[in-house]
XYZ file of C-alpha atoms in Angstrom:
352
model
C 0.000 0.000 0.000
C 2.630 2.492 -1.111
C 1.882 6.200 -0.984
C 0.630 7.360 -4.380
C -0.296 10.975 -3.665
C 0.257 13.736 -1.129
C -2.478 16.366 -0.947
C -1.360 19.721 0.449
C -3.640 22.537 1.601
C -2.294 25.832 2.907
C -4.702 28.148 4.697
C -4.344 31.267 6.818
C -2.388 30.187 9.874
C -2.379 26.513 8.938
C -0.733 23.943 6.676
C -2.349 20.543 6.301
C -1.267 17.578 4.215
C -2.444 13.984 3.854
C -0.614 11.103 2.184
C -2.829 8.621 0.328
C -2.654 5.221 -1.278
C -5.499 5.558 -3.746
C -8.336 6.851 -1.578
C -6.905 5.429 1.655
C -5.241 8.010 3.957
C -1.956 6.800 5.450
C -0.294 9.788 7.136
C -1.125 13.356 8.192
C 1.005 16.484 8.496
C -0.296 19.533 10.365
C 1.230 22.784 11.538
C -0.312 25.982 12.844
C 0.782 28.934 14.950
C -2.364 28.358 17.000
C -1.146 24.970 18.220
C 2.597 25.004 18.993
C 4.206 21.666 18.151
C 7.740 22.171 19.430
C 10.633 20.510 17.627
C 9.523 18.722 14.466
C 10.610 15.334 13.186
C 13.624 15.422 10.866
C 14.546 19.056 11.501
C 18.006 20.085 12.704
C 18.789 22.390 15.644
C 21.702 23.886 17.542
C 21.456 22.926 21.223
C 23.358 23.356 24.473
C 23.977 20.308 26.663
C 22.397 21.147 30.036
C 22.263 17.960 32.113
C 23.565 14.378 32.064
C 21.481 12.386 34.582
C 23.318 9.521 36.257
C 22.423 6.131 34.852
C 21.175 7.442 31.514
C 23.128 7.023 28.300
C 22.238 10.492 27.159
C 21.698 14.126 28.093
C 19.010 16.772 28.198
C 19.759 19.638 25.847
C 18.109 22.963 25.157
C 17.589 24.974 21.984
C 17.920 28.757 21.811
C 14.122 29.004 22.055
C 14.157 26.991 25.310
C 12.775 23.734 23.903
C 14.063 20.583 25.582
C 15.408 17.566 23.706
C 16.929 14.338 25.036
C 19.957 13.183 23.056
C 21.543 9.737 23.199
C 25.301 9.884 23.768
C 28.044 7.294 23.883
C 29.570 6.727 27.296
C 33.084 7.338 26.006
C 34.237 10.892 25.228
C 30.828 12.380 25.921
C 30.655 16.180 25.559
C 30.753 18.195 28.805
C 27.879 20.230 30.200
C 27.597 23.494 28.272
C 28.855 21.984 25.009
C 27.120 23.063 21.803
C 25.812 20.304 19.566
C 23.835 20.044 16.375
C 21.067 17.469 16.611
C 18.387 16.048 14.356
C 14.965 15.351 15.857
C 14.109 11.649 15.631
C 11.029 11.757 17.877
C 8.709 14.686 18.592
C 7.512 15.577 22.082
C 4.258 14.074 23.334
C 2.368 14.820 26.532
C 4.989 14.751 29.314
C 7.765 13.304 27.116
C 10.496 15.542 25.721
C 11.559 15.364 22.096
C 14.473 13.031 21.284
C 17.351 13.739 18.957
C 20.589 12.342 17.609
C 23.898 14.156 17.252
C 24.596 15.018 13.646
C 28.072 14.412 12.265
C 29.666 17.154 10.215
C 29.525 14.880 7.190
C 25.737 14.521 7.424
C 23.719 16.052 4.630
C 21.889 19.294 5.252
C 18.545 18.833 6.978
C 15.310 19.677 5.149
C 14.543 23.385 5.276
C 11.031 23.000 6.669
C 9.061 20.639 8.893
C 6.864 19.706 5.924
C 9.861 18.772 3.787
C 11.221 16.675 6.667
C 7.860 14.889 7.037
C 7.711 14.127 3.308
C 11.290 12.844 3.344
C 10.371 10.575 6.277
C 7.253 8.962 4.781
C 7.674 9.142 0.993
C 10.680 11.035 -0.424
C 9.663 10.518 -4.062
C 5.925 11.111 -3.785
C 4.271 13.770 -5.920
C 2.627 16.705 -4.124
C -0.786 17.860 -5.353
C -2.262 21.128 -4.132
C -5.792 20.565 -2.864
C -8.192 22.532 -5.038
C -11.924 22.049 -5.016
C -14.538 20.229 -2.992
C -13.384 16.701 -3.827
C -9.828 17.231 -2.569
C -11.031 19.092 0.523
C -13.472 16.306 1.363
C -10.648 13.756 1.183
C -8.510 15.828 3.555
C -11.377 16.399 5.995
C -12.300 12.714 5.906
C -8.737 11.691 6.746
C -8.633 14.066 9.726
C -11.966 12.866 11.061
C -10.956 9.206 10.656
C -7.705 9.826 12.547
C -9.651 11.124 15.559
C -12.505 8.598 15.651
C -12.680 6.157 18.555
C -14.269 3.509 16.271
C -13.542 2.741 12.615
C -15.389 0.375 10.291
C -13.508 -2.654 8.992
C -13.599 -3.288 5.209
C -15.498 -6.571 5.582
C -17.861 -5.300 8.276
C -17.579 -4.920 12.022
C -15.680 -2.193 13.818
C -12.324 -1.603 15.448
C -12.273 0.497 18.627
C -9.195 2.565 19.493
C -8.509 3.666 23.078
C -5.309 5.300 24.328
C -4.222 4.870 27.938
C -1.086 6.170 29.696
C 0.544 2.752 29.235
C -0.598 1.589 25.781
C -3.145 1.826 22.984
C -5.896 -0.811 23.068
C -7.657 -2.063 19.927
C -10.869 -4.050 20.310
C -12.871 -5.846 17.615
C -16.656 -5.548 17.452
C -18.285 -8.107 15.117
C -21.671 -6.313 14.972
C -22.826 -5.963 11.360
C -20.301 -8.437 9.981
C -21.476 -11.693 8.376
C -19.509 -14.539 10.031
C -19.922 -17.260 7.420
C -18.219 -20.657 7.308
C -16.408 -22.528 10.085
C -16.027 -20.454 13.227
C -12.236 -20.708 13.351
C -11.792 -19.629 9.728
C -14.204 -16.717 10.131
C -12.415 -15.545 13.294
C -8.993 -15.796 11.633
C -10.161 -13.802 8.611
C -11.579 -11.091 10.885
C -8.484 -10.955 13.102
C -6.157 -10.637 10.109
C -8.281 -7.841 8.676
C -8.328 -6.097 12.054
C -4.540 -6.444 12.391
C -4.037 -4.751 9.027
C -6.429 -1.945 9.945
C -4.671 -1.578 13.313
C -1.414 -1.031 11.414
C -3.010 1.619 9.198
C -4.600 3.429 12.109
C -1.328 3.534 14.069
C 0.474 4.941 11.031
C -2.266 7.465 10.226
C -2.602 8.683 13.822
C 1.140 8.768 14.540
C 0.801 6.276 17.403
C 3.781 4.423 18.844
C 4.902 2.596 21.957
C 2.962 -0.431 23.161
C -0.373 -1.512 21.671
C -2.631 -4.522 22.105
C -5.192 -6.080 19.755
C -7.909 -8.106 21.492
C -8.539 -10.836 18.907
C -11.813 -12.623 18.357
C -11.801 -16.236 19.581
C -10.867 -18.860 18.679
C -7.221 -18.101 17.902
C -5.401 -21.385 17.111
C -1.600 -21.235 17.233
C -1.141 -21.472 13.437
C -3.499 -18.539 12.828
C -1.783 -16.530 15.578
C 1.374 -16.418 13.490
C -0.628 -15.298 10.458
C -2.234 -12.451 12.434
C 1.148 -11.247 13.664
C 2.648 -11.474 10.173
C -0.291 -9.562 8.689
C 0.232 -6.682 11.112
C 3.985 -6.449 10.566
C 3.721 -6.673 6.769
C 1.014 -4.007 6.700
C 2.862 -1.592 8.983
C 6.227 -1.993 7.257
C 4.489 -1.165 3.996
C 3.155 2.065 5.527
C 5.919 3.446 7.724
C 9.726 3.365 8.062
C 9.435 3.148 11.868
C 10.693 0.042 13.657
C 7.944 -2.437 14.536
C 7.807 -5.648 16.557
C 4.894 -7.919 17.452
C 4.124 -11.130 19.333
C 1.647 -13.766 18.249
C -1.612 -13.593 20.232
C -1.366 -14.961 23.772
C -3.593 -17.775 25.077
C -5.998 -14.987 26.060
C -6.111 -13.728 22.466
C -4.052 -10.561 22.966
C -1.547 -9.580 20.276
C 1.136 -7.239 21.662
C 2.834 -4.696 19.426
C 5.738 -2.300 19.964
C 6.391 0.613 17.603
C 9.046 3.303 17.651
C 7.645 6.771 18.290
C 8.214 9.491 15.700
C 5.572 12.234 15.420
C 3.305 13.686 18.078
C 0.014 11.742 17.748
C -2.553 13.754 15.832
C -5.112 13.409 18.640
C -2.751 15.310 20.949
C -2.557 18.090 18.359
C -6.152 18.458 17.155
C -8.246 15.975 19.136
C -10.244 16.092 22.359
C -9.517 12.477 23.351
C -13.148 11.510 22.717
C -13.165 11.020 18.963
C -13.626 14.679 18.006
C -11.749 17.964 17.683
C -10.367 20.001 20.571
C -11.659 23.596 20.861
C -8.597 24.935 19.029
C -8.837 22.134 16.455
C -12.515 22.890 15.837
C -11.792 26.617 15.535
C -9.134 25.908 12.916
C -11.532 23.606 11.088
C -14.118 26.382 11.033
C -11.639 28.927 9.681
C -10.572 26.426 7.038
C -14.198 25.908 5.951
C -14.797 29.665 5.945
C -11.763 30.455 3.819
C -12.621 27.701 1.326
C -16.129 29.087 1.003
C -15.245 32.726 0.444
C -12.439 31.799 -1.942
C -14.738 29.830 -4.228
C -17.924 31.891 -3.771
C -17.309 35.647 -3.337
C -19.495 36.972 -0.525
C -20.957 40.333 0.396
C -21.032 39.095 3.969
C -19.840 35.940 5.707
C -20.291 34.318 9.089
C -18.649 31.608 11.143
C -20.678 30.082 13.975
C -18.760 27.809 16.331
C -19.482 25.745 19.446
C -18.844 27.858 22.542
C -15.451 26.356 23.450
C -14.211 26.651 19.845
C -15.529 30.236 19.666
C -13.523 31.116 22.769
C -10.411 29.552 21.229
C -10.922 31.573 18.043
C -11.735 34.757 19.942
C -8.456 34.454 21.848
C -6.635 34.374 18.500
C -8.462 36.949 16.380
C -5.729 37.028 13.755
C -7.450 34.327 11.702
C -10.633 36.296 11.096
C -8.696 39.526 10.535
C -6.429 37.813 8.001
C -9.398 36.418 6.069
C -10.997 39.870 6.026
C -7.762 41.411 4.765
C -7.163 38.782 2.078
C -10.723 38.545 0.798
C -11.921 42.058 1.652
C -12.858 42.887 -1.944
C -15.491 40.158 -1.821
C -16.527 40.272 1.819
C -17.088 43.897 2.592
C -16.305 45.290 6.056
C -16.081 42.204 8.275
C -16.707 38.546 8.986
C -19.117 37.775 11.790
C -17.808 35.317 14.382
C -20.432 34.028 16.803
C -21.403 31.194 19.135
C -23.727 28.582 17.665
C -26.244 27.532 20.371
C -26.725 24.258 18.478
C -23.097 23.340 19.171
C -22.190 22.916 15.510
C -19.724 24.632 13.206
C -21.520 26.470 10.394
C -20.359 28.833 7.659
C -22.654 31.328 5.962
C -21.925 33.335 2.846
C -24.325 35.707 1.119
């Protein structure tokens, strides 16, 4: 399932890109001044070594902007505290975890100039970039974002896969409701578990998830089919991502354990609310994106953006988005764009 296309959309205060295999989204890039992301994967930075904790084969460093990054160092001839290093980010920060980097040798090639270029080089260096223009492209981008935040996704052959993050791991659970389970029970269960393992791989790649994960397989799981389920996951993930992946065949209790190297900050920590939807800031950005698309394609005398209360407050705290749209599209819009709270709790754009 190699990446065949990268759709890129640049809006006021936001850059959003989705990598696809056909119509299937495989990876998401997002950056916005509204949601600081810290040090981005693949970018290079000058840092100062601040602390070498005892017992750790590495040190905490700091960039000029004050961002923290943990760098692995060899025990022999390690640089002293205060030394200046140039590091490449190999893992972005997430929740309470600092970003991780590696020391760059002088002979290393120059790092990509931007976070987007670094992301593209990480997932698909040779992929063609297409600028998203028109409703069809925008719908594909929006659909990928929504899928990456959902707590339940539909499996291709029916049934659903639930995704739940905990502090220790990500749990995937299979729901057979709505799926025809034809033929011998063991064969039907194996087919479902293999399909779920492949979808688990895609969801972890799309959402930027790493660390430990568990798939609760549908019984029965005979030993021979356990190896097939494990192999299906590893083959699917290695086809989607360059990150290191390991897996164990399902245990006697039907649990398949997976370990993936972290790379990007999970998209739900950037735009999500942890409940399958957008955070207030994420919803405000979505509303501004919808508004700008609308006024760009259909010149308006007046325009309005109605947001749920929490998203309205997030947008009101950062008024630059509305002001920038007014400035850029003022010839069509007239004096101003109305930003208001929608009592129905939905995001709605009006243009007349």
